[in-house]
mmCIF file of C-alpha atoms in Angstrom:
data_model
loop_
_atom_site.group_PDB
_atom_site.id
_atom_site.type_symbol
_atom_site.label_atom_id
_atom_site.label_comp_id
_atom_site.label_asym_id
_atom_site.label_seq_id
_atom_site.Cartn_x
_atom_site.Cartn_y
_atom_site.Cartn_z
ATOM 1 C CA MET T 78 -14.826 28.415 -4.123
ATOM 2 C CA LYS T 79 -12.985 25.276 -5.283
ATOM 3 C CA LEU T 80 -9.758 26.438 -3.634
ATOM 4 C CA ARG T 81 -11.617 27.080 -0.392
ATOM 5 C CA ILE T 82 -13.004 23.537 -0.398
ATOM 6 C CA ILE T 83 -9.546 22.132 -1.038
ATOM 7 C CA LEU T 84 -8.112 24.119 1.854
ATOM 8 C CA ILE T 85 -10.824 22.853 4.177
ATOM 9 C CA LEU T 86 -10.166 19.233 3.121
ATOM 10 C CA SER T 87 -6.429 19.761 3.618
ATOM 11 C CA ALA T 88 -6.976 21.098 7.091
ATOM 12 C CA LEU T 89 -9.229 18.230 8.080
ATOM 13 C CA VAL T 90 -6.724 15.618 6.893
ATOM 14 C CA ALA T 91 -3.885 17.489 8.547
ATOM 15 C CA CYS T 92 -5.749 17.462 11.849
ATOM 16 C CA VAL T 93 -6.003 13.707 11.688
ATOM 17 C CA ALA T 94 -2.319 13.292 10.896
ATOM 18 C CA CYS T 95 -1.142 15.803 13.489
ATOM 19 C CA SER T 96 -3.254 14.538 16.357
ATOM 20 C CA GLN T 97 -0.806 11.648 16.825
ATOM 21 C CA LYS T 98 -3.123 9.815 19.229
ATOM 22 C CA ARG T 99 -1.714 6.614 20.621
ATOM 23 C CA ALA T 100 -3.789 3.889 22.217
ATOM 24 C CA PHE T 101 -0.807 1.853 23.478
ATOM 25 C CA VAL T 102 2.958 1.657 23.275
ATOM 26 C CA GLY T 103 4.219 -1.264 21.235
ATOM 27 C CA GLU T 104 7.575 -2.952 20.883
ATOM 28 C CA SER T 105 10.548 -0.914 19.631
ATOM 29 C CA TRP T 106 12.729 -2.006 16.721
ATOM 30 C CA GLN T 107 16.159 -3.338 17.648
ATOM 31 C CA LYS T 108 19.243 -1.770 16.080
ATOM 32 C CA TYR T 109 22.553 -3.220 14.995
ATOM 33 C CA THR T 110 25.467 -2.197 17.190
ATOM 34 C CA SER T 111 27.490 -1.425 14.061
ATOM 35 C CA LEU T 112 26.927 -1.322 10.345
ATOM 36 C CA GLU T 113 29.870 -3.715 9.917
ATOM 37 C CA ASP T 114 27.960 -6.282 11.970
ATOM 38 C CA ALA T 115 24.987 -5.773 9.680
ATOM 39 C CA GLY T 116 27.108 -6.152 6.547
ATOM 40 C CA PHE T 117 26.592 -2.600 5.269
ATOM 41 C CA SER T 118 28.901 0.193 4.224
ATOM 42 C CA GLN T 119 28.588 3.293 6.390
ATOM 43 C CA GLU T 120 30.107 5.426 3.633
ATOM 44 C CA LYS T 121 27.444 4.413 1.107
ATOM 45 C CA LEU T 122 24.593 4.923 3.565
ATOM 46 C CA GLU T 123 25.924 8.400 4.207
ATOM 47 C CA LEU T 124 25.636 8.952 0.439
ATOM 48 C CA LEU T 125 21.982 7.936 0.793
ATOM 49 C CA THR T 126 21.417 10.645 3.388
ATOM 50 C CA GLN T 127 23.070 13.214 1.161
ATOM 51 C CA TYR T 128 20.877 12.116 -1.768
ATOM 52 C CA ILE T 129 17.696 12.339 0.277
ATOM 53 C CA ASP T 130 18.636 15.780 1.568
ATOM 54 C CA ARG T 131 19.342 16.971 -1.958
ATOM 55 C CA VAL T 132 16.474 15.645 -4.045
ATOM 56 C CA GLY T 133 13.483 14.624 -1.979
ATOM 57 C CA GLU T 134 10.778 15.554 0.420
ATOM 58 C CA THR T 135 11.278 12.416 2.479
ATOM 59 C CA THR T 136 9.914 12.815 5.992
ATOM 60 C CA GLY T 137 10.812 9.326 7.231
ATOM 61 C CA MET T 138 12.709 6.298 5.962
ATOM 62 C CA LEU T 139 13.519 3.083 7.757
ATOM 63 C CA VAL T 140 15.610 0.193 6.425
ATOM 64 C CA ILE T 141 15.276 -3.139 8.257
ATOM 65 C CA HIS T 142 17.741 -5.952 7.601
ATOM 66 C CA LYS T 143 17.097 -9.353 9.174
ATOM 67 C CA GLY T 144 14.690 -7.744 11.615
ATOM 68 C CA LYS T 145 16.905 -4.908 12.833
ATOM 69 C CA ILE T 146 17.413 -1.265 11.869
ATOM 70 C CA VAL T 147 20.384 -0.528 9.614
ATOM 71 C CA TYR T 148 19.308 2.924 8.478
ATOM 72 C CA GLU T 149 16.855 5.572 9.622
ATOM 73 C CA TYR T 150 16.070 9.044 8.399
ATOM 74 C CA GLY T 151 13.720 11.752 9.538
ATOM 75 C CA ASP T 152 10.641 11.496 11.766
ATOM 76 C CA LEU T 153 9.721 7.835 12.146
ATOM 77 C CA ILE T 154 6.822 8.394 14.551
ATOM 78 C CA GLU T 155 4.810 10.923 12.570
ATOM 79 C CA VAL T 156 1.349 9.518 11.817
ATOM 80 C CA SER T 157 0.319 10.508 8.298
ATOM 81 C CA TYR T 158 -1.587 9.544 5.168
ATOM 82 C CA LEU T 159 -0.579 6.297 3.396
ATOM 83 C CA ALA T 160 -2.391 6.931 0.095
ATOM 84 C CA SER T 161 -2.629 3.677 -1.921
ATOM 85 C CA VAL T 162 -0.517 1.666 0.515
ATOM 86 C CA ARG T 163 -3.936 1.185 2.160
ATOM 87 C CA LYS T 164 -4.802 -1.324 -0.558
ATOM 88 C CA SER T 165 -1.864 -3.600 0.211
ATOM 89 C CA VAL T 166 -2.795 -3.519 3.894
ATOM 90 C CA LEU T 167 -6.377 -4.486 2.982
ATOM 91 C CA ALA T 168 -5.067 -7.510 1.080
ATOM 92 C CA ILE T 169 -3.473 -8.835 4.274
ATOM 93 C CA LEU T 170 -6.701 -8.396 6.243
ATOM 94 C CA TYR T 171 -8.693 -10.558 3.815
ATOM 95 C CA GLY T 172 -6.663 -13.677 4.602
ATOM 96 C CA LYS T 173 -8.288 -14.484 7.955
ATOM 97 C CA TYR T 174 -11.762 -14.540 6.443
ATOM 98 C CA VAL T 175 -10.821 -16.426 3.300
ATOM 99 C CA GLU T 176 -9.162 -19.073 5.496
ATOM 100 C CA ASN T 177 -12.121 -19.435 7.877
ATOM 101 C CA GLY T 178 -14.673 -19.552 5.073
ATOM 102 C CA LYS T 179 -16.494 -16.289 5.840
ATOM 103 C CA ILE T 180 -15.314 -14.914 2.512
ATOM 104 C CA SER T 181 -15.296 -16.861 -0.748
ATOM 105 C CA LEU T 182 -13.314 -15.055 -3.443
ATOM 106 C CA ASP T 183 -15.716 -16.493 -6.040
ATOM 107 C CA THR T 184 -18.714 -14.598 -4.616
ATOM 108 C CA THR T 185 -20.140 -12.189 -7.187
ATOM 109 C CA LEU T 186 -21.221 -8.574 -6.764
ATOM 110 C CA GLU T 187 -24.745 -9.677 -7.587
ATOM 111 C CA GLU T 188 -24.687 -12.212 -4.735
ATOM 112 C CA LEU T 189 -23.440 -9.444 -2.445
ATOM 113 C CA ASP T 190 -26.205 -7.104 -3.673
ATOM 114 C CA ILE T 191 -23.635 -4.477 -4.682
ATOM 115 C CA ASP T 192 -24.796 -1.650 -6.896
ATOM 116 C CA ASP T 193 -23.883 2.032 -7.238
ATOM 117 C CA ASN T 194 -25.274 5.423 -8.163
ATOM 118 C CA LEU T 195 -25.189 5.019 -11.952
ATOM 119 C CA GLY T 196 -26.330 1.419 -11.673
ATOM 120 C CA LEU T 197 -24.106 -1.558 -12.393
ATOM 121 C CA LEU T 198 -24.668 -3.564 -15.544
ATOM 122 C CA PRO T 199 -25.443 -7.285 -15.348
ATOM 123 C CA LEU T 200 -21.990 -8.048 -16.785
ATOM 124 C CA GLU T 201 -20.354 -5.862 -14.105
ATOM 125 C CA ARG T 202 -22.354 -7.533 -11.373
ATOM 126 C CA SER T 203 -20.920 -10.900 -12.442
ATOM 127 C CA ALA T 204 -17.489 -9.769 -11.210
ATOM 128 C CA THR T 205 -16.203 -11.583 -8.135
ATOM 129 C CA ILE T 206 -14.374 -10.507 -4.971
ATOM 130 C CA ASP T 207 -11.238 -11.989 -6.551
ATOM 131 C CA HIS T 208 -11.662 -9.594 -9.479
ATOM 132 C CA LEU T 209 -12.035 -6.649 -7.113
ATOM 133 C CA ILE T 210 -8.848 -7.342 -5.153
ATOM 134 C CA THR T 211 -6.779 -7.915 -8.313
ATOM 135 C CA SER T 212 -8.229 -4.801 -10.023
ATOM 136 C CA ARG T 213 -9.712 -6.824 -12.878
ATOM 137 C CA SER T 214 -13.438 -6.431 -12.243
ATOM 138 C CA GLY T 215 -14.383 -4.645 -15.476
ATOM 139 C CA VAL T 216 -16.499 -2.241 -13.438
ATOM 140 C CA TYR T 217 -15.662 1.248 -14.635
ATOM 141 C CA HIS T 218 -17.984 3.256 -12.425
ATOM 142 C CA PRO T 219 -16.628 6.533 -10.957
ATOM 143 C CA ALA T 220 -14.968 6.103 -7.561
ATOM 144 C CA ALA T 221 -15.430 8.319 -4.529
ATOM 145 C CA ASN T 222 -11.819 9.449 -4.853
ATOM 146 C CA GLY T 223 -9.283 9.860 -7.645
ATOM 147 C CA GLY T 224 -6.883 7.184 -8.844
ATOM 148 C CA TYR T 225 -8.860 5.499 -11.563
ATOM 149 C CA ASP T 226 -8.716 5.677 -15.346
ATOM 150 C CA ASP T 227 -11.378 7.988 -16.746
ATOM 151 C CA SER T 228 -10.713 6.740 -20.256
ATOM 152 C CA PHE T 229 -12.425 3.454 -19.424
ATOM 153 C CA ALA T 230 -15.750 5.058 -18.491
ATOM 154 C CA SER T 231 -16.898 4.793 -22.117
ATOM 155 C CA MET T 232 -16.055 1.079 -22.153
ATOM 156 C CA ARG T 233 -18.593 0.011 -19.534
ATOM 157 C CA GLY T 234 -20.107 -3.315 -20.416
ATOM 158 C CA GLN T 235 -17.519 -4.097 -23.124
ATOM 159 C CA ILE T 236 -14.927 -5.918 -21.013
ATOM 160 C CA LYS T 237 -15.725 -9.085 -19.115
ATOM 161 C CA PRO T 238 -14.589 -9.385 -15.483
ATOM 162 C CA GLY T 239 -11.091 -10.869 -15.326
ATOM 163 C CA GLU T 240 -10.160 -9.924 -18.891
ATOM 164 C CA ASN T 241 -8.321 -6.686 -18.232
ATOM 165 C CA PHE T 242 -6.143 -5.056 -15.594
ATOM 166 C CA VAL T 243 -7.187 -1.457 -14.842
ATOM 167 C CA TYR T 244 -5.893 0.116 -11.663
ATOM 168 C CA ASN T 245 -9.227 1.319 -10.402
ATOM 169 C CA ASN T 246 -10.219 2.844 -7.064
ATOM 170 C CA TRP T 247 -13.811 1.694 -7.509
ATOM 171 C CA ASP T 248 -12.578 -1.896 -7.203
ATOM 172 C CA PHE T 249 -10.470 -1.126 -4.138
ATOM 173 C CA ASN T 250 -13.139 0.876 -2.353
ATOM 174 C CA ALA T 251 -15.787 -1.761 -3.049
ATOM 175 C CA ALA T 252 -13.341 -4.392 -1.737
ATOM 176 C CA GLY T 253 -13.114 -2.430 1.528
ATOM 177 C CA TYR T 254 -16.919 -2.386 1.764
ATOM 178 C CA VAL T 255 -17.050 -6.144 1.119
ATOM 179 C CA LEU T 256 -14.586 -6.895 3.897
ATOM 180 C CA GLU T 257 -16.630 -4.860 6.377
ATOM 181 C CA LYS T 258 -19.918 -6.398 5.203
ATOM 182 C CA LEU T 259 -18.712 -9.999 5.488
ATOM 183 C CA SER T 260 -16.509 -9.643 8.576
ATOM 184 C CA GLY T 261 -19.050 -7.617 10.526
ATOM 185 C CA GLN T 262 -16.630 -4.940 11.656
ATOM 186 C CA SER T 263 -14.697 -1.928 10.359
ATOM 187 C CA ILE T 264 -11.446 -2.125 8.412
ATOM 188 C CA TYR T 265 -9.840 -0.034 11.147
ATOM 189 C CA LYS T 266 -10.878 -2.520 13.843
ATOM 190 C CA GLU T 267 -9.438 -5.269 11.656
ATOM 191 C CA ILE T 268 -6.120 -3.422 11.405
ATOM 192 C CA GLU T 269 -6.081 -3.029 15.175
ATOM 193 C CA GLN T 270 -6.856 -6.668 15.929
ATOM 194 C CA GLN T 271 -4.912 -8.353 13.098
ATOM 195 C CA LEU T 272 -1.892 -6.055 12.914
ATOM 196 C CA ALA T 273 -1.541 -3.175 15.391
ATOM 197 C CA ILE T 274 -1.868 -5.169 18.600
ATOM 198 C CA PRO T 275 -0.023 -8.420 17.690
ATOM 199 C CA LEU T 276 2.791 -6.566 15.819
ATOM 200 C CA GLY T 277 3.175 -4.036 18.616
ATOM 201 C CA PHE T 278 2.524 -0.848 16.648
ATOM 202 C CA GLN T 279 4.042 2.058 18.551
ATOM 203 C CA ASP T 280 1.969 4.901 17.132
ATOM 204 C CA TRP T 281 -1.472 3.428 16.544
ATOM 205 C CA HIS T 282 -4.766 4.907 17.596
ATOM 206 C CA ILE T 283 -7.971 3.955 15.813
ATOM 207 C CA GLU T 284 -9.210 7.546 16.101
ATOM 208 C CA ASN T 285 -6.499 8.636 13.637
ATOM 209 C CA GLN T 286 -8.243 6.688 10.863
ATOM 210 C CA LYS T 287 -10.775 8.437 8.628
ATOM 211 C CA LYS T 288 -12.655 7.482 5.478
ATOM 212 C CA TYR T 289 -13.236 9.779 2.539
ATOM 213 C CA HIS T 290 -16.840 9.942 1.338
ATOM 214 C CA LYS T 291 -18.232 11.462 -1.820
ATOM 215 C CA ASP T 292 -21.686 10.038 -2.029
ATOM 216 C CA SER T 293 -22.520 11.998 -5.173
ATOM 217 C CA ARG T 294 -19.974 9.865 -7.072
ATOM 218 C CA SER T 295 -20.113 6.482 -5.363
ATOM 219 C CA ARG T 296 -21.614 4.717 -2.374
ATOM 220 C CA TYR T 297 -18.264 3.235 -1.412
ATOM 221 C CA PRO T 298 -15.846 5.512 0.467
ATOM 222 C CA ALA T 299 -12.060 5.352 0.341
ATOM 223 C CA TYR T 300 -10.795 3.745 3.555
ATOM 224 C CA HIS T 301 -7.797 6.015 4.056
ATOM 225 C CA MET T 302 -5.160 4.895 6.562
ATOM 226 C CA TYR T 303 -2.739 6.894 8.721
ATOM 227 C CA LEU T 304 0.347 5.183 10.153
ATOM 228 C CA SER T 305 3.921 6.016 11.177
ATOM 229 C CA THR T 306 6.982 4.923 9.233
ATOM 230 C CA ARG T 307 8.123 2.545 11.958
ATOM 231 C CA ASP T 308 4.727 0.830 12.098
ATOM 232 C CA MET T 309 4.650 0.553 8.286
ATOM 233 C CA ALA T 310 7.959 -1.296 8.507
ATOM 234 C CA LYS T 311 6.382 -3.874 10.810
ATOM 235 C CA ILE T 312 3.811 -4.659 8.136
ATOM 236 C CA GLY T 313 6.636 -5.217 5.650
ATOM 237 C CA GLN T 314 8.513 -7.432 8.085
ATOM 238 C CA LEU T 315 5.388 -9.524 8.639
ATOM 239 C CA ILE T 316 5.168 -10.101 4.871
ATOM 240 C CA LEU T 317 8.889 -10.959 4.705
ATOM 241 C CA GLN T 318 8.388 -13.526 7.507
ATOM 242 C CA LYS T 319 5.427 -15.107 5.646
ATOM 243 C CA GLY T 320 2.927 -14.051 8.292
ATOM 244 C CA ARG T 321 4.899 -15.142 11.379
ATOM 245 C CA TRP T 322 5.686 -12.803 14.277
ATOM 246 C CA ASN T 323 7.321 -13.687 17.577
ATOM 247 C CA GLY T 324 6.766 -17.386 16.970
ATOM 248 C CA GLN T 325 3.096 -17.057 16.060
ATOM 249 C CA GLN T 326 1.471 -17.444 12.645
ATOM 250 C CA LEU T 327 -0.626 -14.252 12.541
ATOM 251 C CA ILE T 328 -1.515 -14.531 8.839
ATOM 252 C CA SER T 329 -1.370 -17.877 7.091
ATOM 253 C CA LYS T 330 1.706 -18.554 4.964
ATOM 254 C CA GLN T 331 -0.553 -19.751 2.149
ATOM 255 C CA TRP T 332 -2.393 -16.414 2.088
ATOM 256 C CA ILE T 333 0.811 -14.360 2.112
ATOM 257 C CA GLU T 334 2.122 -16.419 -0.807
ATOM 258 C CA LYS T 335 -1.183 -16.042 -2.675
ATOM 259 C CA ILE T 336 -1.348 -12.271 -2.414
ATOM 260 C CA ALA T 337 2.282 -12.084 -3.503
ATOM 261 C CA THR T 338 1.732 -14.171 -6.630
ATOM 262 C CA PRO T 339 1.497 -12.046 -9.813
ATOM 263 C CA VAL T 340 -1.880 -12.074 -11.565
ATOM 264 C CA SER T 341 -1.409 -9.303 -14.131
ATOM 265 C CA SER T 342 1.673 -9.518 -16.370
ATOM 266 C CA VAL T 343 4.291 -6.859 -17.115
ATOM 267 C CA GLU T 344 2.649 -6.312 -20.490
ATOM 268 C CA GLU T 345 -0.779 -5.796 -18.930
ATOM 269 C CA VAL T 346 0.594 -3.390 -16.357
ATOM 270 C CA ARG T 347 2.480 -1.449 -19.055
ATOM 271 C CA ALA T 348 -0.714 -1.144 -21.052
ATOM 272 C CA ARG T 349 -2.553 0.534 -18.197
ATOM 273 C CA TYR T 350 -3.618 4.030 -19.065
ATOM 274 C CA GLY T 351 -0.845 6.543 -18.379
ATOM 275 C CA LEU T 352 1.653 3.994 -17.124
ATOM 276 C CA PRO T 353 4.068 3.104 -19.990
ATOM 277 C CA GLY T 354 7.444 4.755 -19.569
ATOM 278 C CA ARG T 355 6.654 6.339 -16.214
ATOM 279 C CA TYR T 356 7.890 3.710 -13.803
ATOM 280 C CA LYS T 357 10.869 1.484 -13.337
ATOM 281 C CA PRO T 358 11.294 -1.351 -12.472
ATOM 282 C CA ASP T 359 8.941 -3.435 -14.622
ATOM 283 C CA PHE T 360 6.029 -4.362 -12.390
ATOM 284 C CA THR T 361 3.515 -7.141 -12.366
ATOM 285 C CA TYR T 362 0.470 -6.884 -10.126
ATOM 286 C CA SER T 363 -0.916 -9.420 -7.649
ATOM 287 C CA TYR T 364 -3.514 -8.974 -4.889
ATOM 288 C CA MET T 365 -3.162 -5.219 -4.279
ATOM 289 C CA TRP T 366 0.640 -5.544 -4.216
ATOM 290 C CA TRP T 367 3.119 -4.674 -6.991
ATOM 291 C CA ASN T 368 5.787 -7.278 -7.821
ATOM 292 C CA PHE T 369 9.209 -6.941 -9.464
ATOM 293 C CA ASP T 370 12.253 -9.149 -9.976
ATOM 294 C CA GLU T 371 15.096 -6.773 -10.791
ATOM 295 C CA LEU T 372 16.165 -3.150 -10.606
ATOM 296 C CA GLU T 373 18.820 -1.688 -12.923
ATOM 297 C CA GLY T 374 19.923 -5.218 -13.814
ATOM 298 C CA ASP T 375 20.281 -6.365 -10.190
ATOM 299 C CA SER T 376 18.708 -9.829 -9.891
ATOM 300 C CA ARG T 377 18.870 -9.796 -6.077
ATOM 301 C CA TYR T 378 15.408 -8.159 -6.191
ATOM 302 C CA LYS T 379 13.785 -11.431 -7.294
ATOM 303 C CA ASP T 380 10.235 -11.850 -5.865
ATOM 304 C CA SER T 381 10.229 -8.354 -4.373
ATOM 305 C CA LEU T 382 6.925 -6.846 -3.234
ATOM 306 C CA HIS T 383 6.031 -3.173 -3.255
ATOM 307 C CA ALA T 384 3.170 -1.207 -1.711
ATOM 308 C CA SER T 385 2.976 2.156 -3.464
ATOM 309 C CA GLY T 386 1.130 5.291 -2.353
ATOM 310 C CA TRP T 387 0.823 8.624 -4.099
ATOM 311 C CA GLY T 388 3.546 11.154 -3.403
ATOM 312 C CA GLY T 389 6.111 8.831 -1.884
ATOM 313 C CA GLN T 390 4.452 6.472 0.582
ATOM 314 C CA PHE T 391 6.102 3.062 0.132
ATOM 315 C CA ILE T 392 6.744 -0.337 1.701
ATOM 316 C CA THR T 393 9.203 -2.547 -0.169
ATOM 317 C CA ILE T 394 10.091 -6.139 0.724
ATOM 318 C CA ILE T 395 13.191 -7.727 -0.872
ATOM 319 C CA PRO T 396 13.252 -11.388 0.253
ATOM 320 C CA GLU T 397 16.621 -12.336 -1.281
ATOM 321 C CA LEU T 398 18.327 -9.650 0.825
ATOM 322 C CA GLU T 399 16.033 -9.975 3.876
ATOM 323 C CA LEU T 400 15.344 -6.253 3.550
ATOM 324 C CA VAL T 401 12.272 -4.181 4.359
ATOM 325 C CA VAL T 402 12.139 -0.492 3.481
ATOM 326 C CA ALA T 403 9.418 1.888 4.687
ATOM 327 C CA HIS T 404 9.309 5.408 3.279
ATOM 328 C CA LYS T 405 7.090 8.438 3.884
ATOM 329 C CA ALA T 406 7.007 11.841 2.195
ATOM 330 C CA SER T 407 5.373 15.132 3.050
ATOM 331 C CA LEU T 408 2.064 15.770 1.298
ATOM 332 C CA ASN T 409 0.424 19.096 0.723
ATOM 333 C CA PHE T 410 -3.039 18.009 -0.297
ATOM 334 C CA LEU T 411 -3.238 20.861 -2.779
ATOM 335 C CA LYS T 412 -0.853 18.749 -4.852
ATOM 336 C CA MET T 413 -3.526 16.098 -5.267
ATOM 337 C CA TRP T 414 -5.591 18.692 -7.168
ATOM 338 C CA GLY T 415 -2.753 19.671 -9.466
ATOM 339 C CA VAL T 416 -2.151 23.014 -7.774
ATOM 340 C CA LEU T 417 1.426 22.151 -6.741
ATOM 341 C CA ASP T 418 4.019 19.526 -7.546
ATOM 342 C CA GLY T 419 6.023 17.668 -4.963
ATOM 343 C CA GLY T 420 6.392 14.540 -2.870
ATOM 344 C CA VAL T 421 8.843 11.807 -3.765
ATOM 345 C CA SER T 422 8.520 10.262 -7.207
ATOM 346 C CA ASN T 423 8.913 6.564 -8.036
ATOM 347 C CA PRO T 424 12.246 7.105 -9.865
ATOM 348 C CA THR T 425 13.631 9.081 -6.921
ATOM 349 C CA TYR T 426 12.587 6.408 -4.435
ATOM 350 C CA PHE T 427 14.010 3.571 -6.521
ATOM 351 C CA LYS T 428 17.287 5.441 -6.762
ATOM 352 C CA MET T 429 17.289 5.482 -2.939
ATOM 353 C CA LEU T 430 16.591 1.754 -2.960
ATOM 354 C CA SER T 431 19.532 1.148 -5.307
ATOM 355 C CA ILE T 432 21.828 3.046 -2.975
ATOM 356 C CA VAL T 433 20.639 0.907 -0.059
ATOM 357 C CA THR T 434 21.308 -2.367 -1.835
ATOM 358 C CA SER T 435 24.669 -1.133 -3.173
ATOM 359 C CA ALA T 436 25.680 -0.513 0.456
ATOM 360 C CA ILE T 437 25.524 -4.231 1.265
ATOM 361 C CA THR T 438 29.063 -5.490 1.802
ATOM 362 C CA ASP T 439 28.201 -9.020 2.882
ATOM 363 C CA ARG T 440 27.325 -10.863 -0.360
ATOM 364 C CA SER T 441 27.141 -14.304 1.224
#
């Protein structure tokens, strides 16, 4: 029976991803006429292709240097599931409403009248929006979807909001609900208006977007997102350009800098349940973005930002090198239930990233 349910869910998600509906045709990425002009080694980028072919399940990868394509792999137009990259996108959307005063990050869950199935404790209801979007709320209620730390369920009411970093889908899903409640429209409409239209997404259609509900666990659904690799790269480029696009300030520079500023330290991130030893580089955590400063001793990664989604969905911004990397991997949703292994792991992806940066010949 369980397997049958999983198969049905897989088919439903696959239908969304495969429909590939497009509301409009946006602006195409420009390409360098030669890798020499871009300051990259063709030989080393060929090694990247060989590595991807050998070890991964990469479906699409795009490397943007100074606003132009230097490397592409696979199907860049396939619209598919972003997993937790959705959270980093949500962080961007908040800026407009924080700037215009519709959202105060100091507003508490109690003031927002937020509760859930098991009931939130008074201490939990004192958490603020800021705590939600930095994953420090101290609310350890089950989430509608996976991706939270079960071990903290027994600690409800023992940790004050803001005291502890716990990567927790209840926080993120509630943050999505809060944005919709205070903005007056859906997250997907916000993506369309704030990002898809002004950035010229090429593969966007709002009908491709679907939430995941499990009301028996939580009132707040997961706001899953489905984008193409080339449209993901535009989000990364917007972050690299501090919110500017084609001469217009789409997202305020101050907000971009805020969401990129680490809130949880390396030590706090390492202490997260299940995390120590699993990932390199050493991450800090900001407003739904991961931060790191070096990879394998390479300091050119200073102030890098990383959006990370289960199974190999990534956007990485490396300001020092003016690089944006968008990566997608095939997902069989049975894997999410532990039936199969697969996707692209963090170590595999960061090896790809190391090959990309080693291919840079222009060190000026």
